Amino acid sequence: MSGQSREPAEEAAAEVRWLDPDELAAWMTFSALMFKLPAALDFQLQRDSGLSHFEYLVLAGLSEAPGGMRRMSDLAGFANGSLSRLSHVVKRLEERGWVQRRPSEEDGRITVAAITEAGFEQVVAAAPNHVTTVREYVIDTLTTAQLRQLHEIGEQILDRLDPGRSC
Amino acid sequence: MSGQSREPAEEAAAEVRWLDPDELAAWMTFSALMFKLPAALDFQLQRDSGLSHFEYLVLAGLSEAPGGMRRMSDLAGFANGSLSRLSHVVKRLEERGWVQRRPSEEDGRITVAAITEAGFEQVVAAAPNHVTTVREYVIDTLTTAQLRQLHEIGEQILDRLDPGRSC
DNA sequence: CTGAGTTAGTTGATGTTTCAAGTCAGACCG
DNA sequence: CGGTCTGACTTGAAACATCAACTAACTCAG
């Protein structure tokens, strides 16, 4: 708070449009969902495959890329994480023998991560259970219409969060 | 994710219903949303008020409780976190002078956390910006119908995640 | 009233994420 | 060419979360 000049509470409150009961209820639900669903997915992956969701995304991102390889910043974007976080995680995955890194030949600044045979087996083993869980928790709870709605709602919010992601 | 059939660990793989393109697209969008929206909210709170989202929820949960106090496990549920996590966080909030803890008089096992005057000012200062951000990113991007849809979708998924939460 | 069992919360070790700083390669400008 | 600038990472320290072990308070059966 310290950076800003704040008016006393009442004055600030006067300008704020608080959430009405419907809005609040919807937000509380959605907000709880945003905390619990990732936790549930993480739990399932950890239990069944010994992977965090982030690690799974990294391996999945590599396994579906051409040649099983991808540059770090690309992967970081795919897995929705910072480059620094990815770097640490890939180091651990490398220690477990599932990924290898080497500098790109075209541009020495770029690091290319490549999935190994063992890493590929790991994703192939993890994917069925994971997809089944995603179906169970999300996809199959919704009607086709709801899925379309969710897709659209998601796009709208993402556009607002990060304007200029589709230009 | 290519579903090649393999020998040992995958009697499951043959039976898995992979996501069709529409399902996959919807899931990817929703999934990105679940990672980016919390991060965006965290960022806004951190920048404007020096609080993590979890800390904000703790203070907000106290400030709206009768007497500004609430027992730990109750608060933990409200903020969607483990008791252990809450305990560490409340310790830090206590060091910052925003919360106080004391054992309950009725039952000595119970710890009651109470918000201080300074803590209350902190939430009051943080809330307007936070609500405005929630509006900007979520509520005001959606039509009334979409908000209702999102509410319903959220409820359905939460029910599946944690059956028996409304019994 | 005593001791096994349960509940509520805390703590310290461990692991993960973030943040700020650092390295190294290529691009650009004169 | 040489120097500065930017881009793509990596690293180590600090902040934070999670996990397992622990303590203290209550409950209740005998």
Tab-separated table of C-alpha atoms (C1' of nucleotides) in Angstrom:
chain	number	residue	atom	x	y	z
A	1	MET	CA	0.000	0.000	0.000
A	2	SER	CA	2.833	2.283	0.775
A	3	GLY	CA	3.532	3.490	-2.730
A	4	GLN	CA	0.253	5.232	-3.247
A	5	SER	CA	-1.549	8.092	-1.673
A	6	ARG	CA	-4.653	6.555	-0.281
A	7	GLU	CA	-7.742	8.300	0.761
A	8	PRO	CA	-9.533	7.227	3.876
A	9	ALA	CA	-11.552	4.087	3.431
A	10	GLU	CA	-14.910	5.659	2.882
A	11	GLU	CA	-13.810	7.847	0.068
A	12	ALA	CA	-12.069	5.081	-1.809
A	13	ALA	CA	-14.998	2.803	-1.223
A	14	ALA	CA	-17.352	5.298	-2.772
A	15	GLU	CA	-15.664	4.943	-6.148
A	16	VAL	CA	-15.384	1.192	-6.113
A	17	ARG	CA	-18.086	-0.910	-7.631
A	18	TRP	CA	-18.264	-3.786	-5.191
A	19	LEU	CA	-19.536	-7.126	-6.341
A	20	ASP	CA	-23.258	-7.691	-6.066
A	21	PRO	CA	-24.414	-10.993	-4.524
A	22	ASP	CA	-24.640	-12.851	-7.842
A	23	GLU	CA	-21.270	-11.629	-8.944
A	24	LEU	CA	-19.751	-12.460	-5.608
A	25	ALA	CA	-21.182	-15.958	-5.576
A	26	ALA	CA	-19.942	-16.627	-9.098
A	27	TRP	CA	-16.523	-15.256	-8.252
A	28	MET	CA	-16.205	-17.272	-5.052
A	29	THR	CA	-17.051	-20.430	-6.927
A	30	PHE	CA	-14.701	-19.723	-9.764
A	31	SER	CA	-12.006	-18.678	-7.388
A	32	ALA	CA	-12.291	-21.876	-5.362
A	33	LEU	CA	-12.149	-23.797	-8.614
A	34	MET	CA	-8.923	-22.096	-9.610
A	35	PHE	CA	-7.307	-23.273	-6.404
A	36	LYS	CA	-8.715	-26.726	-6.118
A	37	LEU	CA	-8.544	-28.005	-9.654
A	38	PRO	CA	-4.799	-27.453	-10.107
A	39	ALA	CA	-4.235	-29.017	-6.708
A	40	ALA	CA	-6.313	-32.039	-7.672
A	41	LEU	CA	-4.480	-32.484	-10.964
A	42	ASP	CA	-1.124	-32.130	-9.264
A	43	PHE	CA	-2.121	-34.695	-6.702
A	44	GLN	CA	-3.235	-37.241	-9.277
A	45	LEU	CA	-0.067	-36.878	-11.346
A	46	GLN	CA	2.176	-37.016	-8.328
A	47	ARG	CA	0.469	-40.123	-7.004
A	48	ASP	CA	0.228	-42.027	-10.288
A	49	SER	CA	3.406	-40.937	-12.012
A	50	GLY	CA	5.669	-39.122	-9.587
A	51	LEU	CA	5.471	-35.915	-11.614
A	52	SER	CA	4.307	-32.434	-10.767
A	53	HIS	CA	1.874	-30.899	-13.206
A	54	PHE	CA	4.558	-28.542	-14.392
A	55	GLU	CA	6.992	-31.391	-14.999
A	56	TYR	CA	4.304	-33.244	-16.878
A	57	LEU	CA	3.657	-30.238	-19.094
A	58	VAL	CA	7.344	-29.951	-19.848
A	59	LEU	CA	7.661	-33.587	-20.851
A	60	ALA	CA	4.382	-33.480	-22.780
A	61	GLY	CA	5.469	-30.309	-24.559
A	62	LEU	CA	8.663	-31.985	-25.634
A	63	SER	CA	7.092	-35.276	-26.593
A	64	GLU	CA	4.663	-33.680	-28.987
A	65	ALA	CA	7.210	-31.340	-30.556
A	66	PRO	CA	8.880	-32.320	-33.833
A	67	GLY	CA	11.997	-34.350	-33.039
A	68	GLY	CA	11.076	-34.309	-29.348
A	69	MET	CA	12.974	-31.075	-28.909
A	70	ARG	CA	12.182	-27.466	-28.252
A	71	ARG	CA	13.988	-24.355	-27.145
A	72	MET	CA	13.710	-23.325	-23.522
A	73	SER	CA	11.756	-20.086	-23.829
A	74	ASP	CA	9.285	-21.777	-26.122
A	75	LEU	CA	8.780	-24.559	-23.595
A	76	ALA	CA	8.417	-22.066	-20.785
A	77	GLY	CA	5.594	-20.346	-22.631
A	78	PHE	CA	3.925	-23.664	-23.363
A	79	ALA	CA	4.059	-24.708	-19.722
A	80	ASN	CA	3.003	-21.257	-18.457
A	81	GLY	CA	6.089	-20.746	-16.350
A	82	SER	CA	9.059	-18.433	-16.117
A	83	LEU	CA	12.281	-19.259	-17.853
A	84	SER	CA	14.023	-19.435	-14.536
A	85	ARG	CA	11.571	-21.918	-13.144
A	86	LEU	CA	11.882	-24.009	-16.274
A	87	SER	CA	15.641	-23.952	-16.074
A	88	HIS	CA	15.597	-25.380	-12.540
A	89	VAL	CA	12.993	-27.982	-13.410
A	90	VAL	CA	14.776	-29.095	-16.559
A	91	LYS	CA	17.965	-29.486	-14.583
A	92	ARG	CA	16.165	-31.895	-12.246
A	93	LEU	CA	14.548	-33.729	-15.152
A	94	GLU	CA	17.985	-34.005	-16.711
A	95	GLU	CA	19.317	-35.537	-13.516
A	96	ARG	CA	16.525	-38.069	-13.663
A	97	GLY	CA	17.556	-38.896	-17.228
A	98	TRP	CA	14.376	-37.797	-18.958
A	99	VAL	CA	15.634	-34.732	-20.783
A	100	GLN	CA	18.889	-33.515	-22.309
A	101	ARG	CA	20.036	-30.012	-23.039
A	102	ARG	CA	22.486	-28.665	-25.575
A	103	PRO	CA	23.145	-25.287	-27.157
A	104	SER	CA	21.593	-24.689	-30.548
A	105	GLU	CA	24.008	-24.812	-33.463
A	106	GLU	CA	22.419	-21.928	-35.318
A	107	ASP	CA	22.350	-19.535	-32.386
A	108	GLY	CA	24.601	-20.150	-29.420
A	109	ARG	CA	22.352	-18.239	-27.041
A	110	ILE	CA	19.556	-20.725	-27.496
A	111	THR	CA	19.340	-23.909	-25.455
A	112	VAL	CA	17.427	-26.797	-26.918
A	113	ALA	CA	15.863	-29.338	-24.582
A	114	ALA	CA	15.247	-32.805	-25.964
A	115	ILE	CA	13.277	-35.642	-24.439
A	116	THR	CA	15.067	-38.957	-24.007
A	117	GLU	CA	13.719	-42.435	-24.629
A	118	ALA	CA	13.163	-42.878	-20.902
A	119	GLY	CA	11.443	-39.521	-20.722
A	120	PHE	CA	9.162	-40.460	-23.557
A	121	GLU	CA	8.185	-43.672	-21.833
A	122	GLN	CA	7.430	-41.653	-18.745
A	123	VAL	CA	4.940	-39.395	-20.545
A	124	VAL	CA	3.386	-42.270	-22.423
A	125	ALA	CA	2.825	-43.985	-19.102
A	126	ALA	CA	1.476	-40.859	-17.410
A	127	ALA	CA	-0.768	-39.510	-20.148
A	128	PRO	CA	-3.647	-42.013	-20.066
A	129	ASN	CA	-4.365	-41.535	-16.385
A	130	HIS	CA	-3.972	-37.820	-16.672
A	131	VAL	CA	-6.337	-37.478	-19.601
A	132	THR	CA	-8.815	-39.718	-17.834
A	133	THR	CA	-8.657	-37.448	-14.799
A	134	VAL	CA	-9.157	-34.328	-16.878
A	135	ARG	CA	-12.193	-35.983	-18.425
A	136	GLU	CA	-13.547	-37.079	-15.115
A	137	TYR	CA	-13.124	-33.734	-13.380
A	138	VAL	CA	-13.869	-31.354	-16.217
A	139	ILE	CA	-14.778	-32.462	-19.706
A	140	ASP	CA	-17.300	-35.139	-18.866
A	141	THR	CA	-19.026	-33.062	-16.200
A	142	LEU	CA	-20.033	-30.551	-18.841
A	143	THR	CA	-22.429	-30.650	-21.733
A	144	THR	CA	-21.158	-29.839	-25.205
A	145	ALA	CA	-22.760	-26.424	-24.926
A	146	GLN	CA	-21.092	-25.770	-21.575
A	147	LEU	CA	-17.733	-26.765	-22.946
A	148	ARG	CA	-18.175	-24.260	-25.732
A	149	GLN	CA	-19.216	-21.628	-23.216
A	150	LEU	CA	-16.210	-22.333	-21.052
A	151	HIS	CA	-13.931	-22.123	-24.052
A	152	GLU	CA	-15.330	-18.755	-25.020
A	153	ILE	CA	-15.306	-17.374	-21.501
A	154	GLY	CA	-11.706	-18.489	-21.135
A	155	GLU	CA	-10.661	-16.800	-24.355
A	156	GLN	CA	-12.301	-13.550	-23.360
A	157	ILE	CA	-10.601	-13.445	-19.988
A	158	LEU	CA	-7.220	-14.395	-21.413
A	159	ASP	CA	-7.530	-11.629	-23.978
A	160	ARG	CA	-8.112	-9.170	-21.201
A	161	LEU	CA	-5.243	-10.484	-19.114
A	162	ASP	CA	-2.768	-10.269	-21.897
A	163	PRO	CA	-3.976	-8.044	-24.687
A	164	GLY	CA	-2.164	-8.624	-27.938
A	165	ARG	CA	-1.579	-12.333	-27.605
A	166	SER	CA	-3.269	-13.038	-30.933
A	167	CYS	CA	-1.733	-10.249	-33.055
B	1	MET	CA	0.414	-37.296	-27.022
B	2	SER	CA	0.366	-40.197	-29.391
B	3	GLY	CA	-1.373	-43.296	-28.096
B	4	GLN	CA	0.864	-46.067	-29.317
B	5	SER	CA	0.160	-49.460	-27.833
B	6	ARG	CA	2.941	-50.824	-25.687
B	7	GLU	CA	3.541	-53.848	-23.562
B	8	PRO	CA	3.579	-53.645	-19.815
B	9	ALA	CA	2.160	-50.696	-17.924
B	10	GLU	CA	-0.702	-49.850	-20.200
B	11	GLU	CA	-3.680	-52.027	-20.183
B	12	ALA	CA	-5.255	-48.615	-19.684
B	13	ALA	CA	-3.918	-47.003	-22.858
B	14	ALA	CA	-6.125	-48.978	-25.176
B	15	GLU	CA	-9.229	-47.861	-23.326
B	16	VAL	CA	-8.382	-44.191	-22.990
B	17	ARG	CA	-10.685	-41.720	-24.668
B	18	TRP	CA	-8.338	-39.013	-25.830
B	19	LEU	CA	-9.600	-35.488	-26.184
B	20	ASP	CA	-11.054	-34.552	-29.549
B	21	PRO	CA	-9.925	-31.247	-31.082
B	22	ASP	CA	-12.764	-29.191	-29.605
B	23	GLU	CA	-12.267	-30.673	-26.174
B	24	LEU	CA	-8.546	-30.190	-26.390
B	25	ALA	CA	-8.854	-26.563	-27.462
B	26	ALA	CA	-11.311	-25.817	-24.665
B	27	TRP	CA	-9.093	-27.559	-22.144
B	28	MET	CA	-5.944	-25.786	-23.268
B	29	THR	CA	-7.672	-22.449	-22.930
B	30	PHE	CA	-9.132	-23.205	-19.556
B	31	SER	CA	-5.895	-24.654	-18.366
B	32	ALA	CA	-3.937	-21.571	-19.406
B	33	LEU	CA	-6.524	-19.478	-17.632
B	34	MET	CA	-6.093	-21.416	-14.416
B	35	PHE	CA	-2.394	-20.630	-14.440
B	36	LYS	CA	-2.430	-17.080	-15.633
B	37	LEU	CA	-5.313	-15.589	-13.721
B	38	PRO	CA	-3.995	-16.474	-10.250
B	39	ALA	CA	-0.600	-15.193	-11.295
B	40	ALA	CA	-2.124	-11.928	-12.499
B	41	LEU	CA	-4.085	-11.460	-9.286
B	42	ASP	CA	-1.040	-12.244	-7.185
B	43	PHE	CA	0.979	-9.770	-9.144
B	44	GLN	CA	-1.551	-6.984	-8.743
B	45	LEU	CA	-1.864	-7.522	-4.996
B	46	GLN	CA	1.861	-7.761	-4.515
B	47	ARG	CA	2.484	-4.601	-6.484
B	48	ASP	CA	-0.298	-2.473	-5.016
B	49	SER	CA	-0.401	-3.765	-1.471
B	50	GLY	CA	2.645	-5.923	-0.766
B	51	LEU	CA	0.486	-8.954	-0.089
B	52	SER	CA	0.339	-12.382	-1.664
B	53	HIS	CA	-3.095	-13.551	-2.670
B	54	PHE	CA	-3.070	-16.039	0.162
B	55	GLU	CA	-2.157	-13.361	2.690
B	56	TYR	CA	-4.913	-11.176	1.337
B	57	LEU	CA	-7.431	-13.976	1.732
B	58	VAL	CA	-6.336	-14.510	5.316
B	59	LEU	CA	-6.718	-10.851	6.207
B	60	ALA	CA	-9.984	-10.576	4.287
B	61	GLY	CA	-11.297	-13.710	5.981
B	62	LEU	CA	-10.554	-12.217	9.361
B	63	SER	CA	-11.833	-8.759	8.574
B	64	GLU	CA	-15.236	-10.016	7.552
B	65	ALA	CA	-15.593	-12.425	10.454
B	66	PRO	CA	-17.559	-11.387	13.555
B	67	GLY	CA	-15.182	-9.642	15.933
B	68	GLY	CA	-12.404	-9.850	13.348
B	69	MET	CA	-11.413	-13.239	14.692
B	70	ARG	CA	-11.567	-16.786	13.564
B	71	ARG	CA	-10.022	-20.090	14.486
B	72	MET	CA	-7.092	-21.345	12.439
B	73	SER	CA	-8.623	-24.379	10.770
B	74	ASP	CA	-11.648	-22.379	9.773
B	75	LEU	CA	-9.439	-19.734	8.194
B	76	ALA	CA	-7.394	-22.365	6.424
B	77	GLY	CA	-10.526	-23.729	4.797
B	78	PHE	CA	-11.649	-20.267	3.809
B	79	ALA	CA	-8.331	-19.486	2.179
B	80	ASN	CA	-8.069	-22.901	0.510
B	81	GLY	CA	-4.808	-23.810	2.177
B	82	SER	CA	-3.406	-26.347	4.578
B	83	LEU	CA	-3.276	-25.673	8.281
B	84	SER	CA	0.481	-25.855	8.170
B	85	ARG	CA	0.729	-23.284	5.431
B	86	LEU	CA	-1.629	-21.015	7.316
B	87	SER	CA	0.376	-21.382	10.489
B	88	HIS	CA	3.559	-20.221	8.767
B	89	VAL	CA	1.797	-17.357	7.033
B	90	VAL	CA	0.030	-16.165	10.167
B	91	LYS	CA	3.334	-16.171	11.964
B	92	ARG	CA	4.706	-13.776	9.350
B	93	LEU	CA	1.582	-11.636	9.456
B	94	GLU	CA	1.918	-11.520	13.213
B	95	GLU	CA	5.495	-10.324	12.867
B	96	ARG	CA	4.250	-7.583	10.593
B	97	GLY	CA	1.744	-6.601	13.265
B	98	TRP	CA	-1.432	-7.311	11.301
B	99	VAL	CA	-2.685	-10.327	13.187
B	100	GLN	CA	-2.556	-11.683	16.711
B	101	ARG	CA	-2.973	-15.207	17.951
B	102	ARG	CA	-4.136	-16.538	21.263
B	103	PRO	CA	-5.506	-19.832	22.510
B	104	SER	CA	-9.261	-20.078	22.814
B	105	GLU	CA	-10.625	-19.971	26.332
B	106	GLU	CA	-13.268	-22.597	25.756
B	107	ASP	CA	-10.957	-25.149	24.212
B	108	GLY	CA	-7.234	-24.828	24.724
B	109	ARG	CA	-6.401	-26.749	21.572
B	110	ILE	CA	-7.934	-24.075	19.445
B	111	THR	CA	-5.978	-21.031	18.337
B	112	VAL	CA	-7.927	-17.935	17.450
B	113	ALA	CA	-6.403	-15.471	15.028
B	114	ALA	CA	-7.575	-11.878	15.287
B	115	ILE	CA	-6.931	-9.009	12.929
B	116	THR	CA	-5.359	-5.887	14.418
B	117	GLU	CA	-6.231	-2.290	13.684
B	118	ALA	CA	-3.209	-2.037	11.377
B	119	GLY	CA	-4.202	-5.263	9.658
B	120	PHE	CA	-7.681	-3.990	9.112
B	121	GLU	CA	-6.365	-0.822	7.542
B	122	GLN	CA	-4.247	-2.976	5.317
B	123	VAL	CA	-7.241	-4.894	3.921
B	124	VAL	CA	-9.338	-1.795	3.613
B	125	ALA	CA	-6.550	-0.240	1.583
B	126	ALA	CA	-6.037	-3.332	-0.549
B	127	ALA	CA	-9.629	-4.306	-1.235
B	128	PRO	CA	-10.724	-1.578	-3.649
B	129	ASN	CA	-7.875	-2.177	-6.078
B	130	HIS	CA	-8.300	-5.883	-5.797
B	131	VAL	CA	-12.013	-5.821	-6.490
B	132	THR	CA	-11.441	-3.467	-9.371
B	133	THR	CA	-8.924	-5.903	-10.817
B	134	VAL	CA	-11.281	-8.837	-10.437
B	135	ARG	CA	-13.917	-6.800	-12.248
B	136	GLU	CA	-11.549	-5.775	-14.976
B	137	TYR	CA	-10.166	-9.238	-15.635
B	138	VAL	CA	-13.225	-11.359	-15.063
B	139	ILE	CA	-16.610	-9.967	-14.130
B	140	ASP	CA	-16.796	-7.104	-16.577
B	141	THR	CA	-15.475	-9.164	-19.485
B	142	LEU	CA	-18.488	-11.401	-19.259
B	143	THR	CA	-22.150	-10.906	-19.972
B	144	THR	CA	-24.665	-11.640	-17.254
B	145	ALA	CA	-25.513	-14.886	-18.999
B	146	GLN	CA	-21.859	-15.882	-19.172
B	147	LEU	CA	-21.378	-15.135	-15.508
B	148	ARG	CA	-24.284	-17.412	-14.719
B	149	GLN	CA	-22.824	-20.099	-16.985
B	150	LEU	CA	-19.443	-19.816	-15.326
B	151	HIS	CA	-21.014	-20.081	-11.908
B	152	GLU	CA	-22.872	-23.215	-12.878
B	153	ILE	CA	-19.891	-24.802	-14.614
B	154	GLY	CA	-17.768	-24.065	-11.562
B	155	GLU	CA	-20.264	-25.647	-9.219
B	156	GLN	CA	-20.481	-28.773	-11.327
B	157	ILE	CA	-16.741	-29.247	-11.444
B	158	LEU	CA	-16.298	-28.543	-7.734
B	159	ASP	CA	-18.974	-31.116	-6.947
B	160	ARG	CA	-17.049	-33.672	-8.921
B	161	LEU	CA	-13.736	-32.768	-7.319
B	162	ASP	CA	-15.010	-33.051	-3.841
B	163	PRO	CA	-18.276	-34.940	-3.679
B	164	GLY	CA	-20.170	-34.359	-0.489
B	165	ARG	CA	-19.203	-30.749	0.060
B	166	SER	CA	-22.828	-29.692	0.312
B	167	CYS	CA	-24.127	-32.502	2.559
C	1	DC	C1'	-8.850	-40.594	37.673
C	2	DT	C1'	-5.942	-42.857	34.259
C	3	DG	C1'	-4.285	-43.861	30.042
C	4	DA	C1'	-5.382	-44.697	24.944
C	5	DG	C1'	-7.126	-42.160	21.248
C	6	DT	C1'	-8.378	-37.955	18.811
C	7	DT	C1'	-8.171	-33.104	17.501
C	8	DA	C1'	-5.826	-28.615	16.692
C	9	DG	C1'	-2.048	-26.508	15.822
C	10	DT	C1'	3.161	-25.762	15.515
C	11	DT	C1'	7.746	-26.650	14.062
C	12	DG	C1'	11.962	-27.844	11.421
C	13	DA	C1'	13.803	-30.196	7.445
C	14	DT	C1'	13.389	-30.532	2.759
C	15	DG	C1'	12.249	-29.192	-1.740
C	16	DT	C1'	10.560	-25.772	-4.990
C	17	DT	C1'	9.864	-21.141	-6.786
C	18	DT	C1'	11.160	-16.495	-7.324
C	19	DC	C1'	14.180	-12.712	-7.667
C	20	DA	C1'	18.273	-10.317	-8.808
C	21	DA	C1'	22.546	-10.793	-10.681
C	22	DG	C1'	25.596	-12.869	-13.897
C	23	DT	C1'	27.274	-15.083	-18.337
C	24	DC	C1'	27.747	-15.558	-22.935
C	25	DA	C1'	26.387	-15.066	-27.892
C	26	DG	C1'	24.702	-12.425	-31.560
C	27	DA	C1'	23.103	-7.706	-33.558
C	28	DC	C1'	23.877	-3.149	-34.542
C	29	DC	C1'	26.289	1.175	-35.050
C	30	DG	C1'	30.024	3.982	-36.106
D	1	DC	C1'	36.835	-4.107	-36.374
D	2	DG	C1'	35.598	-2.475	-31.367
D	3	DG	C1'	32.156	-1.220	-28.285
D	4	DT	C1'	27.732	-1.184	-26.649
D	5	DC	C1'	23.082	-3.260	-26.611
D	6	DT	C1'	19.884	-6.796	-26.420
D	7	DG	C1'	18.304	-11.634	-26.043
D	8	DA	C1'	18.455	-16.238	-24.039
D	9	DC	C1'	19.426	-18.451	-20.711
D	10	DT	C1'	21.718	-20.047	-15.859
D	11	DT	C1'	22.771	-19.572	-11.175
D	12	DG	C1'	22.711	-18.841	-6.059
D	13	DA	C1'	20.358	-16.816	-2.313
D	14	DA	C1'	16.147	-15.883	-0.155
D	15	DA	C1'	11.200	-16.654	0.287
D	16	DC	C1'	7.858	-19.839	0.448
D	17	DA	C1'	5.285	-24.341	0.532
D	18	DT	C1'	4.958	-29.139	1.871
D	19	DC	C1'	5.717	-33.021	4.631
D	20	DA	C1'	6.416	-35.607	8.641
D	21	DA	C1'	7.149	-35.411	13.308
D	22	DC	C1'	5.864	-33.328	17.336
D	23	DT	C1'	3.274	-31.107	21.442
D	24	DA	C1'	-0.495	-29.917	24.031
D	25	DA	C1'	-5.396	-30.185	25.119
D	26	DC	C1'	-9.467	-32.538	25.276
D	27	DT	C1'	-12.514	-37.067	25.335
D	28	DC	C1'	-14.015	-41.017	26.998
D	29	DA	C1'	-13.973	-46.048	28.305
D	30	DG	C1'	-13.006	-48.696	31.990
